[in-house]
mmCIF file of C-alpha atoms in Angstrom:
data_model
loop_
_atom_site.group_PDB
_atom_site.id
_atom_site.type_symbol
_atom_site.label_atom_id
_atom_site.label_comp_id
_atom_site.label_asym_id
_atom_site.label_seq_id
_atom_site.Cartn_x
_atom_site.Cartn_y
_atom_site.Cartn_z
ATOM 1 C CA MET A 26 -25.873 62.896 -10.609
ATOM 2 C CA ALA A 27 -23.285 65.254 -9.134
ATOM 3 C CA SER A 28 -20.107 62.890 -10.105
ATOM 4 C CA LEU A 29 -21.493 61.950 -13.497
ATOM 5 C CA THR A 30 -22.198 65.767 -14.009
ATOM 6 C CA LEU A 31 -18.589 66.633 -13.552
ATOM 7 C CA ALA A 32 -17.398 64.058 -15.469
ATOM 8 C CA GLY A 33 -19.466 65.164 -18.142
ATOM 9 C CA ILE A 34 -17.863 68.552 -18.346
ATOM 10 C CA ALA A 35 -14.703 67.018 -18.111
ATOM 11 C CA TYR A 36 -15.474 64.820 -20.546
ATOM 12 C CA LEU A 37 -16.204 68.082 -22.894
ATOM 13 C CA LEU A 38 -13.305 69.824 -22.045
ATOM 14 C CA ALA A 39 -10.809 66.662 -22.792
ATOM 15 C CA ILE A 40 -12.787 66.178 -26.357
ATOM 16 C CA ARG A 41 -11.947 70.261 -27.171
ATOM 17 C CA GLU A 42 -8.549 69.197 -26.899
ATOM 18 C CA PHE A 43 -8.600 66.388 -28.861
ATOM 19 C CA PHE A 44 -9.986 67.590 -31.776
ATOM 20 C CA ALA A 45 -7.731 70.433 -31.495
ATOM 21 C CA THR A 46 -4.863 68.131 -30.998
ATOM 22 C CA LEU A 47 -2.775 67.190 -33.833
ATOM 23 C CA ARG A 48 -1.146 64.678 -32.122
ATOM 24 C CA PHE A 49 -0.545 63.177 -28.672
ATOM 25 C CA PRO A 50 2.201 61.344 -27.339
ATOM 26 C CA ARG A 51 2.227 57.916 -27.224
ATOM 27 C CA ARG A 52 3.002 57.522 -23.533
ATOM 28 C CA VAL A 53 -0.243 60.503 -22.766
ATOM 29 C CA VAL A 54 -2.662 57.854 -25.043
ATOM 30 C CA VAL A 55 -1.487 54.903 -22.929
ATOM 31 C CA LEU A 56 -1.826 56.379 -19.808
ATOM 32 C CA GLY A 57 -4.858 58.403 -20.553
ATOM 33 C CA LEU A 58 -6.587 54.210 -21.708
ATOM 34 C CA VAL A 59 -4.754 53.236 -18.222
ATOM 35 C CA LEU A 60 -7.035 55.509 -16.293
ATOM 36 C CA ALA A 61 -9.252 54.468 -18.066
ATOM 37 C CA ALA A 62 -8.795 50.872 -16.829
ATOM 38 C CA VAL A 63 -8.736 51.318 -13.504
ATOM 39 C CA TRP A 64 -12.079 53.700 -13.024
ATOM 40 C CA HIS A 65 -13.761 51.092 -15.344
ATOM 41 C CA VAL A 66 -12.381 48.372 -12.602
ATOM 42 C CA GLU A 67 -13.437 50.546 -9.992
ATOM 43 C CA PHE A 68 -17.090 50.234 -11.238
ATOM 44 C CA LEU A 69 -16.967 46.488 -12.248
ATOM 45 C CA GLN A 70 -17.032 46.165 -8.002
ATOM 46 C CA LEU A 71 -20.192 48.029 -7.654
ATOM 47 C CA PRO A 72 -23.404 46.119 -7.251
ATOM 48 C CA VAL A 73 -25.738 45.975 -10.138
ATOM 49 C CA GLY A 74 -29.577 47.956 -9.229
ATOM 50 C CA PRO A 75 -31.981 45.295 -7.689
ATOM 51 C CA ASP A 76 -34.169 45.878 -11.281
ATOM 52 C CA ASP A 77 -31.272 46.497 -13.800
ATOM 53 C CA ASP A 78 -31.515 44.495 -17.312
ATOM 54 C CA ILE A 79 -28.452 42.186 -16.426
ATOM 55 C CA HIS A 80 -30.682 40.429 -14.262
ATOM 56 C CA ARG A 81 -32.785 39.632 -17.381
ATOM 57 C CA TYR A 82 -29.534 38.676 -19.415
ATOM 58 C CA VAL A 83 -29.006 35.699 -16.159
ATOM 59 C CA TRP A 84 -32.587 34.571 -16.472
ATOM 60 C CA ASP A 85 -32.476 34.137 -20.135
ATOM 61 C CA GLY A 86 -29.447 32.629 -20.255
ATOM 62 C CA ARG A 87 -30.117 30.285 -17.566
ATOM 63 C CA LEU A 88 -33.459 29.280 -19.495
ATOM 64 C CA GLN A 89 -31.812 28.162 -22.365
ATOM 65 C CA ARG A 90 -29.192 25.880 -20.452
ATOM 66 C CA LEU A 91 -32.013 24.614 -18.968
ATOM 67 C CA GLY A 92 -33.461 23.822 -22.186
ATOM 68 C CA TYR A 93 -36.351 26.464 -21.927
ATOM 69 C CA ASN A 94 -36.823 28.725 -24.697
ATOM 70 C CA PRO A 95 -36.855 32.839 -23.347
ATOM 71 C CA TYR A 96 -39.141 33.984 -26.208
ATOM 72 C CA ILE A 97 -42.132 32.227 -24.581
ATOM 73 C CA VAL A 98 -41.391 31.621 -20.457
ATOM 74 C CA VAL A 99 -42.584 34.198 -18.700
ATOM 75 C CA PRO A 100 -40.674 35.116 -15.236
ATOM 76 C CA SER A 101 -43.952 35.694 -13.033
ATOM 77 C CA ASP A 102 -45.519 32.298 -13.923
ATOM 78 C CA PRO A 103 -45.482 30.301 -11.104
ATOM 79 C CA ALA A 104 -45.155 26.971 -12.985
ATOM 80 C CA VAL A 105 -41.548 28.190 -13.570
ATOM 81 C CA LYS A 106 -41.116 29.541 -9.939
ATOM 82 C CA TRP A 107 -38.749 27.098 -9.126
ATOM 83 C CA LEU A 108 -36.135 27.862 -12.102
ATOM 84 C CA HIS A 109 -35.403 31.458 -10.417
ATOM 85 C CA THR A 110 -32.137 31.974 -8.414
ATOM 86 C CA PRO A 111 -31.782 35.142 -6.740
ATOM 87 C CA GLU A 112 -30.357 37.276 -8.838
ATOM 88 C CA THR A 113 -33.419 36.247 -11.359
ATOM 89 C CA LEU A 114 -36.196 37.034 -8.596
ATOM 90 C CA ASN A 115 -35.824 40.672 -9.044
ATOM 91 C CA LEU A 116 -35.613 41.168 -12.849
ATOM 92 C CA ASN A 117 -37.797 44.073 -14.505
ATOM 93 C CA ASN A 118 -40.654 43.340 -16.674
ATOM 94 C CA PRO A 119 -41.674 40.082 -15.017
ATOM 95 C CA ASP A 120 -45.009 39.635 -16.870
ATOM 96 C CA LEU A 121 -43.176 39.099 -20.526
ATOM 97 C CA PRO A 122 -40.705 36.652 -21.879
ATOM 98 C CA SER A 123 -37.339 38.160 -23.739
ATOM 99 C CA PRO A 124 -37.383 41.105 -26.103
ATOM 100 C CA TYR A 125 -33.590 40.600 -26.697
ATOM 101 C CA PRO A 126 -32.520 39.193 -30.647
ATOM 102 C CA ALA A 127 -30.898 35.751 -31.154
ATOM 103 C CA GLY A 128 -27.276 37.075 -30.955
ATOM 104 C CA ALA A 129 -27.705 38.461 -27.786
ATOM 105 C CA GLN A 130 -29.615 35.323 -26.296
ATOM 106 C CA LEU A 131 -26.354 33.181 -27.278
ATOM 107 C CA PHE A 132 -24.193 35.305 -25.635
ATOM 108 C CA PHE A 133 -26.046 34.964 -22.986
ATOM 109 C CA ARG A 134 -25.879 31.408 -22.604
ATOM 110 C CA ALA A 135 -22.213 31.338 -23.230
ATOM 111 C CA VAL A 136 -21.542 33.624 -20.591
ATOM 112 C CA THR A 137 -23.760 31.683 -17.762
ATOM 113 C CA ALA A 138 -22.325 28.279 -19.004
ATOM 114 C CA ILE A 139 -19.009 29.550 -17.781
ATOM 115 C CA GLN A 140 -20.377 31.320 -14.853
ATOM 116 C CA GLU A 141 -24.086 32.039 -14.197
ATOM 117 C CA SER A 142 -23.811 35.655 -12.505
ATOM 118 C CA THR A 143 -23.901 39.408 -13.119
ATOM 119 C CA PHE A 144 -20.496 39.532 -12.602
ATOM 120 C CA ALA A 145 -19.504 37.111 -14.853
ATOM 121 C CA LEU A 146 -21.656 38.705 -17.466
ATOM 122 C CA LYS A 147 -20.080 42.333 -16.573
ATOM 123 C CA VAL A 148 -16.869 41.200 -16.454
ATOM 124 C CA ALA A 149 -17.264 39.674 -19.963
ATOM 125 C CA PHE A 150 -19.257 43.288 -21.293
ATOM 126 C CA LEU A 151 -15.592 44.684 -19.719
ATOM 127 C CA VAL A 152 -13.769 42.258 -22.177
ATOM 128 C CA CYS A 153 -16.015 43.852 -25.674
ATOM 129 C CA GLU A 154 -14.905 47.152 -24.177
ATOM 130 C CA PHE A 155 -11.630 46.745 -24.390
ATOM 131 C CA ALA A 156 -11.844 44.528 -27.361
ATOM 132 C CA ILE A 157 -13.125 48.090 -29.210
ATOM 133 C CA ILE A 158 -10.306 50.052 -27.829
ATOM 134 C CA PHE A 159 -8.341 47.996 -29.713
ATOM 135 C CA VAL A 160 -10.108 47.850 -32.994
ATOM 136 C CA LEU A 161 -10.901 51.361 -32.910
ATOM 137 C CA LEU A 162 -6.581 51.962 -32.401
ATOM 138 C CA ASP A 163 -6.425 50.231 -35.508
ATOM 139 C CA LEU A 164 -9.071 51.701 -37.764
ATOM 140 C CA LEU A 165 -7.813 54.753 -36.444
ATOM 141 C CA ARG A 166 -4.456 54.386 -37.292
ATOM 142 C CA GLY A 167 -5.503 52.863 -40.697
ATOM 143 C CA ALA A 168 -7.929 55.620 -41.497
ATOM 144 C CA ARG A 169 -5.051 58.526 -40.008
ATOM 145 C CA GLN A 170 -3.299 58.784 -43.783
ATOM 146 C CA GLY A 171 -6.286 59.644 -45.369
ATOM 147 C CA GLN A 172 -8.330 61.305 -43.215
ATOM 148 C CA GLY A 173 -6.307 62.746 -40.810
ATOM 149 C CA GLN A 174 -7.515 60.514 -37.831
ATOM 150 C CA ARG A 175 -5.505 60.039 -35.031
ATOM 151 C CA ALA A 176 -4.853 57.574 -32.680
ATOM 152 C CA HIS A 177 -5.145 59.874 -29.467
ATOM 153 C CA LEU A 178 -9.019 60.198 -30.466
ATOM 154 C CA VAL A 179 -9.377 56.604 -28.910
ATOM 155 C CA LEU A 180 -9.578 57.795 -25.545
ATOM 156 C CA ALA A 181 -13.094 59.819 -26.976
ATOM 157 C CA PHE A 182 -14.905 56.572 -26.448
ATOM 158 C CA ALA A 183 -12.972 55.347 -23.328
ATOM 159 C CA TRP A 184 -13.080 58.172 -21.442
ATOM 160 C CA ASN A 185 -16.754 58.748 -21.980
ATOM 161 C CA PRO A 186 -18.891 58.205 -18.641
ATOM 162 C CA LEU A 187 -21.686 56.409 -20.665
ATOM 163 C CA LEU A 188 -19.102 53.416 -20.746
ATOM 164 C CA ALA A 189 -18.213 53.513 -16.881
ATOM 165 C CA ILE A 190 -21.383 53.447 -15.163
ATOM 166 C CA GLU A 191 -23.690 51.375 -18.536
ATOM 167 C CA VAL A 192 -21.516 48.751 -19.285
ATOM 168 C CA VAL A 193 -19.315 47.885 -16.735
ATOM 169 C CA GLY A 194 -21.553 49.417 -13.736
ATOM 170 C CA SER A 195 -25.019 48.516 -14.604
ATOM 171 C CA GLY A 196 -23.778 45.524 -17.689
ATOM 172 C CA HIS A 197 -26.245 45.929 -21.318
ATOM 173 C CA VAL A 198 -25.435 44.015 -23.749
ATOM 174 C CA ASP A 199 -25.582 47.448 -26.316
ATOM 175 C CA ILE A 200 -21.494 46.961 -25.901
ATOM 176 C CA VAL A 201 -21.324 43.412 -27.279
ATOM 177 C CA GLY A 202 -22.884 44.977 -30.246
ATOM 178 C CA ALA A 203 -21.017 47.938 -30.542
ATOM 179 C CA LEU A 204 -18.018 45.596 -30.705
ATOM 180 C CA PHE A 205 -19.183 43.387 -33.539
ATOM 181 C CA LEU A 206 -20.091 47.195 -35.460
ATOM 182 C CA VAL A 207 -16.778 48.433 -34.948
ATOM 183 C CA VAL A 208 -15.158 44.979 -36.797
ATOM 184 C CA SER A 209 -17.622 45.660 -39.141
ATOM 185 C CA ALA A 210 -16.233 49.055 -40.149
ATOM 186 C CA ALA A 211 -12.877 48.073 -39.661
ATOM 187 C CA ALA A 212 -13.196 45.440 -42.114
ATOM 188 C CA LEU A 213 -15.015 47.377 -44.841
ATOM 189 C CA VAL A 214 -11.905 49.607 -44.499
ATOM 190 C CA ARG A 215 -10.135 46.947 -45.387
ATOM 191 C CA ARG A 216 -12.149 45.778 -47.923
ATOM 192 C CA TRP A 217 -12.661 42.645 -45.894
ATOM 193 C CA ARG A 218 -16.300 42.530 -47.264
ATOM 194 C CA ALA A 219 -17.664 39.018 -46.212
ATOM 195 C CA THR A 220 -16.137 40.256 -42.827
ATOM 196 C CA ALA A 221 -18.024 43.017 -42.677
ATOM 197 C CA ALA A 222 -21.090 41.990 -43.698
ATOM 198 C CA VAL A 223 -21.250 39.282 -40.949
ATOM 199 C CA ALA A 224 -19.960 41.656 -38.501
ATOM 200 C CA LEU A 225 -23.428 43.731 -39.287
ATOM 201 C CA GLY A 226 -25.130 41.066 -39.524
ATOM 202 C CA LEU A 227 -23.862 39.823 -35.924
ATOM 203 C CA ALA A 228 -24.613 43.388 -34.358
ATOM 204 C CA ILE A 229 -28.132 43.539 -35.595
ATOM 205 C CA ALA A 230 -28.652 40.207 -34.116
ATOM 206 C CA VAL A 231 -27.956 41.481 -30.321
ATOM 207 C CA LYS A 232 -30.194 44.822 -31.378
ATOM 208 C CA PHE A 233 -31.999 45.900 -34.667
ATOM 209 C CA LEU A 234 -30.987 49.096 -34.137
ATOM 210 C CA PRO A 235 -27.298 48.983 -36.650
ATOM 211 C CA ILE A 236 -30.307 47.695 -39.230
ATOM 212 C CA VAL A 237 -30.558 51.101 -40.411
ATOM 213 C CA LEU A 238 -26.751 51.009 -41.795
ATOM 214 C CA LEU A 239 -27.509 48.956 -44.614
ATOM 215 C CA PRO A 240 -27.237 51.764 -47.061
ATOM 216 C CA LEU A 241 -24.007 52.175 -45.985
ATOM 217 C CA TYR A 242 -22.713 48.625 -47.346
ATOM 218 C CA TRP A 243 -24.313 49.441 -51.155
ATOM 219 C CA LYS A 244 -21.941 48.308 -53.569
ATOM 220 C CA ARG A 245 -19.520 48.155 -50.770
ATOM 221 C CA VAL A 246 -20.455 44.122 -50.030
ATOM 222 C CA ARG A 247 -21.576 41.250 -52.742
ATOM 223 C CA ILE A 248 -24.666 39.909 -52.697
ATOM 224 C CA ARG A 249 -23.024 36.617 -51.948
ATOM 225 C CA ASP A 250 -21.394 38.168 -48.532
ATOM 226 C CA ALA A 251 -25.126 39.757 -47.574
ATOM 227 C CA ALA A 252 -26.067 36.117 -48.552
ATOM 228 C CA LEU A 253 -23.585 35.034 -46.226
ATOM 229 C CA ALA A 254 -24.251 37.018 -43.030
ATOM 230 C CA ALA A 255 -28.520 36.519 -43.588
ATOM 231 C CA ALA A 256 -27.494 32.709 -43.504
ATOM 232 C CA VAL A 257 -25.526 33.081 -40.776
ATOM 233 C CA VAL A 258 -28.341 35.652 -38.439
ATOM 234 C CA ALA A 259 -30.782 33.118 -39.469
ATOM 235 C CA VAL A 260 -28.431 30.347 -38.187
ATOM 236 C CA LEU A 261 -28.827 32.048 -34.826
ATOM 237 C CA TYR A 262 -32.691 32.010 -34.533
ATOM 238 C CA VAL A 263 -32.881 28.415 -35.156
ATOM 239 C CA PRO A 264 -32.424 27.329 -31.580
ATOM 240 C CA PHE A 265 -35.799 28.808 -30.427
ATOM 241 C CA LEU A 266 -38.201 27.750 -33.326
ATOM 242 C CA ASP A 267 -39.649 25.682 -31.279
ATOM 243 C CA ARG A 268 -43.093 23.967 -32.624
ATOM 244 C CA PRO A 269 -45.659 26.128 -31.480
ATOM 245 C CA PHE A 270 -43.765 28.969 -33.730
ATOM 246 C CA PHE A 271 -44.388 26.609 -36.764
ATOM 247 C CA CYS A 272 -48.153 25.639 -35.845
ATOM 248 C CA HIS A 273 -49.332 29.442 -35.254
ATOM 249 C CA GLY A 274 -47.350 31.067 -37.996
ATOM 250 C CA ARG A 275 -45.019 33.396 -35.456
ATOM 251 C CA ILE A 276 -41.515 34.350 -35.515
ATOM 252 C CA PRO A 277 -39.408 34.601 -31.993
ATOM 253 C CA ILE A 278 -39.563 38.048 -31.206
ATOM 254 C CA GLY A 279 -40.401 37.755 -27.745
ATOM 255 C CA SER A 280 -41.989 40.676 -26.265
ATOM 256 C CA LEU A 281 -40.600 43.082 -28.774
ATOM 257 C CA GLY A 282 -44.191 44.294 -29.682
ATOM 258 C CA THR A 283 -45.290 45.210 -27.009
ATOM 259 C CA TYR A 284 -42.225 46.925 -26.456
ATOM 260 C CA VAL A 285 -42.940 49.276 -29.206
ATOM 261 C CA GLN A 286 -46.676 49.545 -28.258
ATOM 262 C CA ASN A 287 -46.151 50.148 -24.723
ATOM 263 C CA PHE A 288 -42.768 51.595 -23.545
ATOM 264 C CA ARG A 289 -42.150 55.009 -23.258
ATOM 265 C CA PHE A 290 -38.996 57.319 -22.152
ATOM 266 C CA ASN A 291 -37.103 60.173 -23.427
ATOM 267 C CA GLY A 292 -38.489 60.154 -26.768
ATOM 268 C CA PRO A 293 -40.381 64.070 -27.037
ATOM 269 C CA VAL A 294 -40.443 63.063 -31.242
ATOM 270 C CA PHE A 295 -41.992 59.623 -30.719
ATOM 271 C CA ALA A 296 -44.278 61.458 -28.057
ATOM 272 C CA ALA A 297 -45.085 64.649 -30.156
ATOM 273 C CA LEU A 298 -46.254 62.644 -32.984
ATOM 274 C CA ALA A 299 -48.240 59.483 -31.331
ATOM 275 C CA ARG A 300 -51.162 61.723 -30.504
ATOM 276 C CA VAL A 301 -51.942 61.542 -34.493
ATOM 277 C CA VAL A 302 -49.805 58.561 -35.512
ATOM 278 C CA HIS A 303 -50.291 54.603 -34.437
ATOM 279 C CA PRO A 304 -47.032 53.953 -32.805
ATOM 280 C CA GLN A 305 -45.969 50.789 -34.995
ATOM 281 C CA LEU A 306 -46.581 53.243 -37.862
ATOM 282 C CA LEU A 307 -44.119 55.699 -36.052
ATOM 283 C CA ALA A 308 -41.571 52.975 -34.992
ATOM 284 C CA GLY A 309 -41.119 52.350 -38.529
ATOM 285 C CA LEU A 310 -40.788 56.116 -39.432
ATOM 286 C CA ALA A 311 -37.843 55.334 -37.240
ATOM 287 C CA VAL A 312 -36.407 53.340 -38.974
ATOM 288 C CA LEU A 313 -37.219 54.825 -42.270
ATOM 289 C CA VAL A 314 -35.322 58.188 -41.054
ATOM 290 C CA GLY A 315 -32.205 56.397 -40.037
ATOM 291 C CA LEU A 316 -32.484 54.582 -43.525
ATOM 292 C CA LEU A 317 -32.408 57.462 -44.868
ATOM 293 C CA THR A 318 -30.067 59.373 -43.328
ATOM 294 C CA ALA A 319 -26.973 56.449 -43.767
ATOM 295 C CA THR A 320 -28.450 57.024 -47.994
ATOM 296 C CA TRP A 321 -27.721 60.150 -48.180
ATOM 297 C CA HIS A 322 -24.584 59.802 -46.479
ATOM 298 C CA ARG A 323 -23.718 57.030 -48.790
ATOM 299 C CA ILE A 324 -24.546 59.066 -51.653
ATOM 300 C CA ARG A 325 -22.342 61.891 -50.294
ATOM 301 C CA ARG A 326 -18.995 60.147 -49.896
ATOM 302 C CA ALA A 327 -17.283 57.568 -52.227
ATOM 303 C CA ALA A 328 -17.479 54.025 -51.976
ATOM 304 C CA THR A 329 -14.028 53.817 -50.554
ATOM 305 C CA GLU A 330 -14.080 57.009 -48.629
ATOM 306 C CA TRP A 331 -14.200 56.584 -44.712
ATOM 307 C CA SER A 332 -15.707 59.086 -41.601
ATOM 308 C CA PRO A 333 -16.763 57.913 -38.133
ATOM 309 C CA GLY A 334 -19.523 59.892 -39.011
ATOM 310 C CA LEU A 335 -21.243 57.227 -41.233
ATOM 311 C CA PHE A 336 -21.895 55.252 -38.802
ATOM 312 C CA ALA A 337 -22.995 57.513 -35.822
ATOM 313 C CA TRP A 338 -25.299 59.489 -37.672
ATOM 314 C CA PRO A 339 -27.984 57.322 -39.077
ATOM 315 C CA MET A 340 -28.135 55.816 -35.846
ATOM 316 C CA ALA A 341 -28.860 59.003 -34.181
ATOM 317 C CA ALA A 342 -31.238 60.059 -36.309
ATOM 318 C CA CYS A 343 -33.450 57.061 -35.446
ATOM 319 C CA LEU A 344 -32.925 57.128 -32.112
ATOM 320 C CA LEU A 345 -34.127 60.576 -32.369
ATOM 321 C CA CYS A 346 -37.591 59.040 -33.320
ATOM 322 C CA ALA A 347 -37.509 56.111 -31.321
ATOM 323 C CA PRO A 348 -40.239 55.499 -28.188
ATOM 324 C CA VAL A 349 -37.510 54.447 -26.096
ATOM 325 C CA VAL A 350 -34.078 56.650 -25.314
ATOM 326 C CA PHE A 351 -32.361 54.730 -22.287
ATOM 327 C CA PRO A 352 -28.919 56.333 -21.673
ATOM 328 C CA TRP A 353 -27.330 52.969 -23.042
ATOM 329 C CA TYR A 354 -28.793 52.950 -26.262
ATOM 330 C CA LEU A 355 -26.002 55.686 -27.096
ATOM 331 C CA LEU A 356 -23.153 53.195 -26.308
ATOM 332 C CA TRP A 357 -24.077 52.036 -29.830
ATOM 333 C CA LEU A 358 -22.447 55.827 -31.246
ATOM 334 C CA LEU A 359 -19.783 56.124 -28.688
ATOM 335 C CA PRO A 360 -17.036 54.208 -30.908
ATOM 336 C CA PHE A 361 -18.029 56.360 -33.747
ATOM 337 C CA LEU A 362 -17.790 59.755 -31.841
ATOM 338 C CA THR A 363 -13.680 60.744 -32.996
ATOM 339 C CA SER A 364 -14.364 63.404 -35.622
ATOM 340 C CA ALA A 365 -15.492 66.901 -35.106
ATOM 341 C CA SER A 366 -18.348 66.098 -37.073
ATOM 342 C CA THR A 367 -20.052 63.888 -34.630
ATOM 343 C CA LEU A 368 -20.179 67.069 -31.869
ATOM 344 C CA LEU A 369 -23.559 67.373 -31.491
ATOM 345 C CA ILE A 370 -24.022 63.543 -30.737
ATOM 346 C CA ILE A 371 -21.079 63.856 -28.721
ATOM 347 C CA LEU A 372 -22.700 66.511 -26.825
ATOM 348 C CA TRP A 373 -25.837 64.287 -26.618
ATOM 349 C CA THR A 374 -24.441 61.412 -24.420
ATOM 350 C CA VAL A 375 -23.444 64.361 -21.697
ATOM 351 C CA SER A 376 -26.625 65.881 -21.981
ATOM 352 C CA ILE A 377 -28.409 63.102 -21.386
ATOM 353 C CA ILE A 378 -27.304 62.445 -17.868
ATOM 354 C CA PRO A 379 -29.929 63.944 -16.637
ATOM 355 C CA THR A 380 -31.835 60.786 -17.332
ATOM 356 C CA TYR A 381 -30.594 59.162 -14.571
ATOM 357 C CA VAL A 382 -32.857 60.944 -11.771
ATOM 358 C CA GLN A 383 -35.341 58.997 -12.978
ATOM 359 C CA TRP A 384 -33.384 55.931 -11.434
ATOM 360 C CA HIS A 385 -32.764 58.210 -8.464
ATOM 361 C CA LEU A 386 -36.389 59.015 -7.981
ATOM 362 C CA ARG A 387 -37.238 54.652 -8.120
ATOM 363 C CA ALA A 388 -34.314 54.190 -5.277
ATOM 364 C CA LEU A 389 -35.803 56.786 -3.123
ATOM 365 C CA GLY A 390 -39.639 54.491 -3.700
ATOM 366 C CA ARG A 391 -41.182 56.577 -6.022
ATOM 367 C CA PRO A 392 -43.249 54.492 -8.840
ATOM 368 C CA TRP A 393 -41.575 54.749 -11.919
ATOM 369 C CA VAL A 394 -43.468 58.067 -13.927
ATOM 370 C CA ALA A 395 -43.164 60.173 -16.958
ATOM 371 C CA LEU A 396 -39.594 61.473 -17.298
ATOM 372 C CA PRO A 397 -39.877 65.004 -15.527
ATOM 373 C CA GLY A 398 -40.498 68.021 -18.595
ATOM 374 C CA TRP A 399 -37.420 70.147 -16.921
ATOM 375 C CA VAL A 400 -35.159 66.819 -17.550
ATOM 376 C CA MET A 401 -36.054 66.502 -21.771
ATOM 377 C CA LEU A 402 -35.908 70.510 -22.093
ATOM 378 C CA LEU A 403 -32.479 70.349 -20.282
ATOM 379 C CA GLU A 404 -31.164 67.145 -22.753
ATOM 380 C CA TYR A 405 -32.873 68.521 -25.737
ATOM 381 C CA GLY A 406 -32.349 72.420 -25.012
ATOM 382 C CA CYS A 407 -28.627 71.809 -24.934
ATOM 383 C CA LEU A 408 -28.354 70.434 -28.422
ATOM 384 C CA ALA A 409 -30.862 72.429 -30.119
ATOM 385 C CA ILE A 410 -28.501 75.515 -28.819
ATOM 386 C CA ALA A 411 -25.736 73.579 -30.070
ATOM 387 C CA ALA A 412 -26.724 72.705 -32.842
ATOM 388 C CA ALA A 413 -27.770 76.511 -33.786
ATOM 389 C CA ILE A 414 -24.340 77.945 -32.821
ATOM 390 C CA ILE A 415 -22.686 74.936 -35.000
ATOM 391 C CA ALA A 416 -24.986 75.807 -37.992
ATOM 392 C CA LEU A 417 -24.582 80.039 -37.492
ATOM 393 C CA ARG A 418 -20.740 79.067 -37.397
ATOM 394 C CA ARG A 419 -21.120 77.372 -40.837
ATOM 395 C CA MET A 420 -23.041 79.690 -42.545
ATOM 396 C CA PRO A 421 -21.325 81.856 -45.159
ATOM 397 C CA GLN A 422 -20.270 85.490 -44.146
ATOM 398 C CA SER A 423 -20.990 88.155 -46.471
ATOM 399 C CA PRO A 424 -17.710 90.170 -47.254
ATOM 400 C CA ALA A 425 -17.682 93.282 -46.068
ATOM 401 C CA PRO A 426 -18.884 96.507 -48.068
ATOM 402 C CA ASN A 427 -16.146 98.648 -49.796
ATOM 403 C CA ALA A 428 -14.849 101.200 -47.665
ATOM 404 C CA GLN A 429 -16.121 104.587 -49.321
ATOM 405 C CA PRO A 430 -13.345 107.255 -50.234
ATOM 406 C CA SER A 431 -12.693 109.930 -47.614
ATOM 407 C CA ARG A 432 -13.650 113.486 -49.110
#
């Protein structure tokens, strides 16, 4: 906790320099990326937590390779006890089947086919992170002339503390979806419309969060490109369409409905409204808020205009209203936090650090309970204060009254 807090403060100080400086020498950017690689490799050597999600990833990949459907098989079922390995015995929520979409499932299968271990998955996630850096560098250089972007802003992504602890520390599949999303954004800038549409579809197939970005692609991709993307996503689900789904009219979503219905963490907006509105309606409202935010950004900007906030704000708005906001969910936003317009979201990636106290208490043997109120007050209170300061600074100042002539 102390190390993360110190890293978060240092990161915010670095962000101030990144945005205040027009250009950094290339050797400084290279040195910054090397430093990021060094501390990421250090995190790679740390063992994952006993019940981190990555154990579920290994289980899902193993099931597929053995011919089982992760959307049907329940890990705690005594009938499948023999399928477990030492790394999958402690996976979380063992009484539920997998909630991860087909794109994530096939990624798990591909990695575990090479080596069935949490370490192999962490290496794969690290490769995805490095790939984002290269694509982001290309995106920043390509947008530099028109939008004032600078290549050194890639360090705003590479130095974020959440990357080290959630990608190569705990290991979360969100970084795979973030990679597809960055590829889609870069393709939009280059007007590779089919590539942009398919990459967005693949990102949605990893987790459903980027579905709120669909309005940004309106009139930027052709109908046939959208149809191609939909077809690719549909094909990803084909391996999971077992007969029970056809017989009972269900689609392979596993425990996703249970997740929306029952899981709660760090979602104050959702928690406040859940007292009067059904949870599933609130989940739909969160998606609607994200879609409306994306629509507003799409209307405000021309079809060829690029800004990182176009992708960051709709997803951030959706997460703000979501029932669960784990720190690694913000990994989706990190590649797009390269302009001052996303300063509030950048602060959120740091103010969310106190939520790790929940895992600290769990490590001490305490049961998983509601997040302490002071944590959410600190996390979202910092955002509210920063938002108020930014709003006051942007308010037009009234001109000073003319000085009265002296008598």
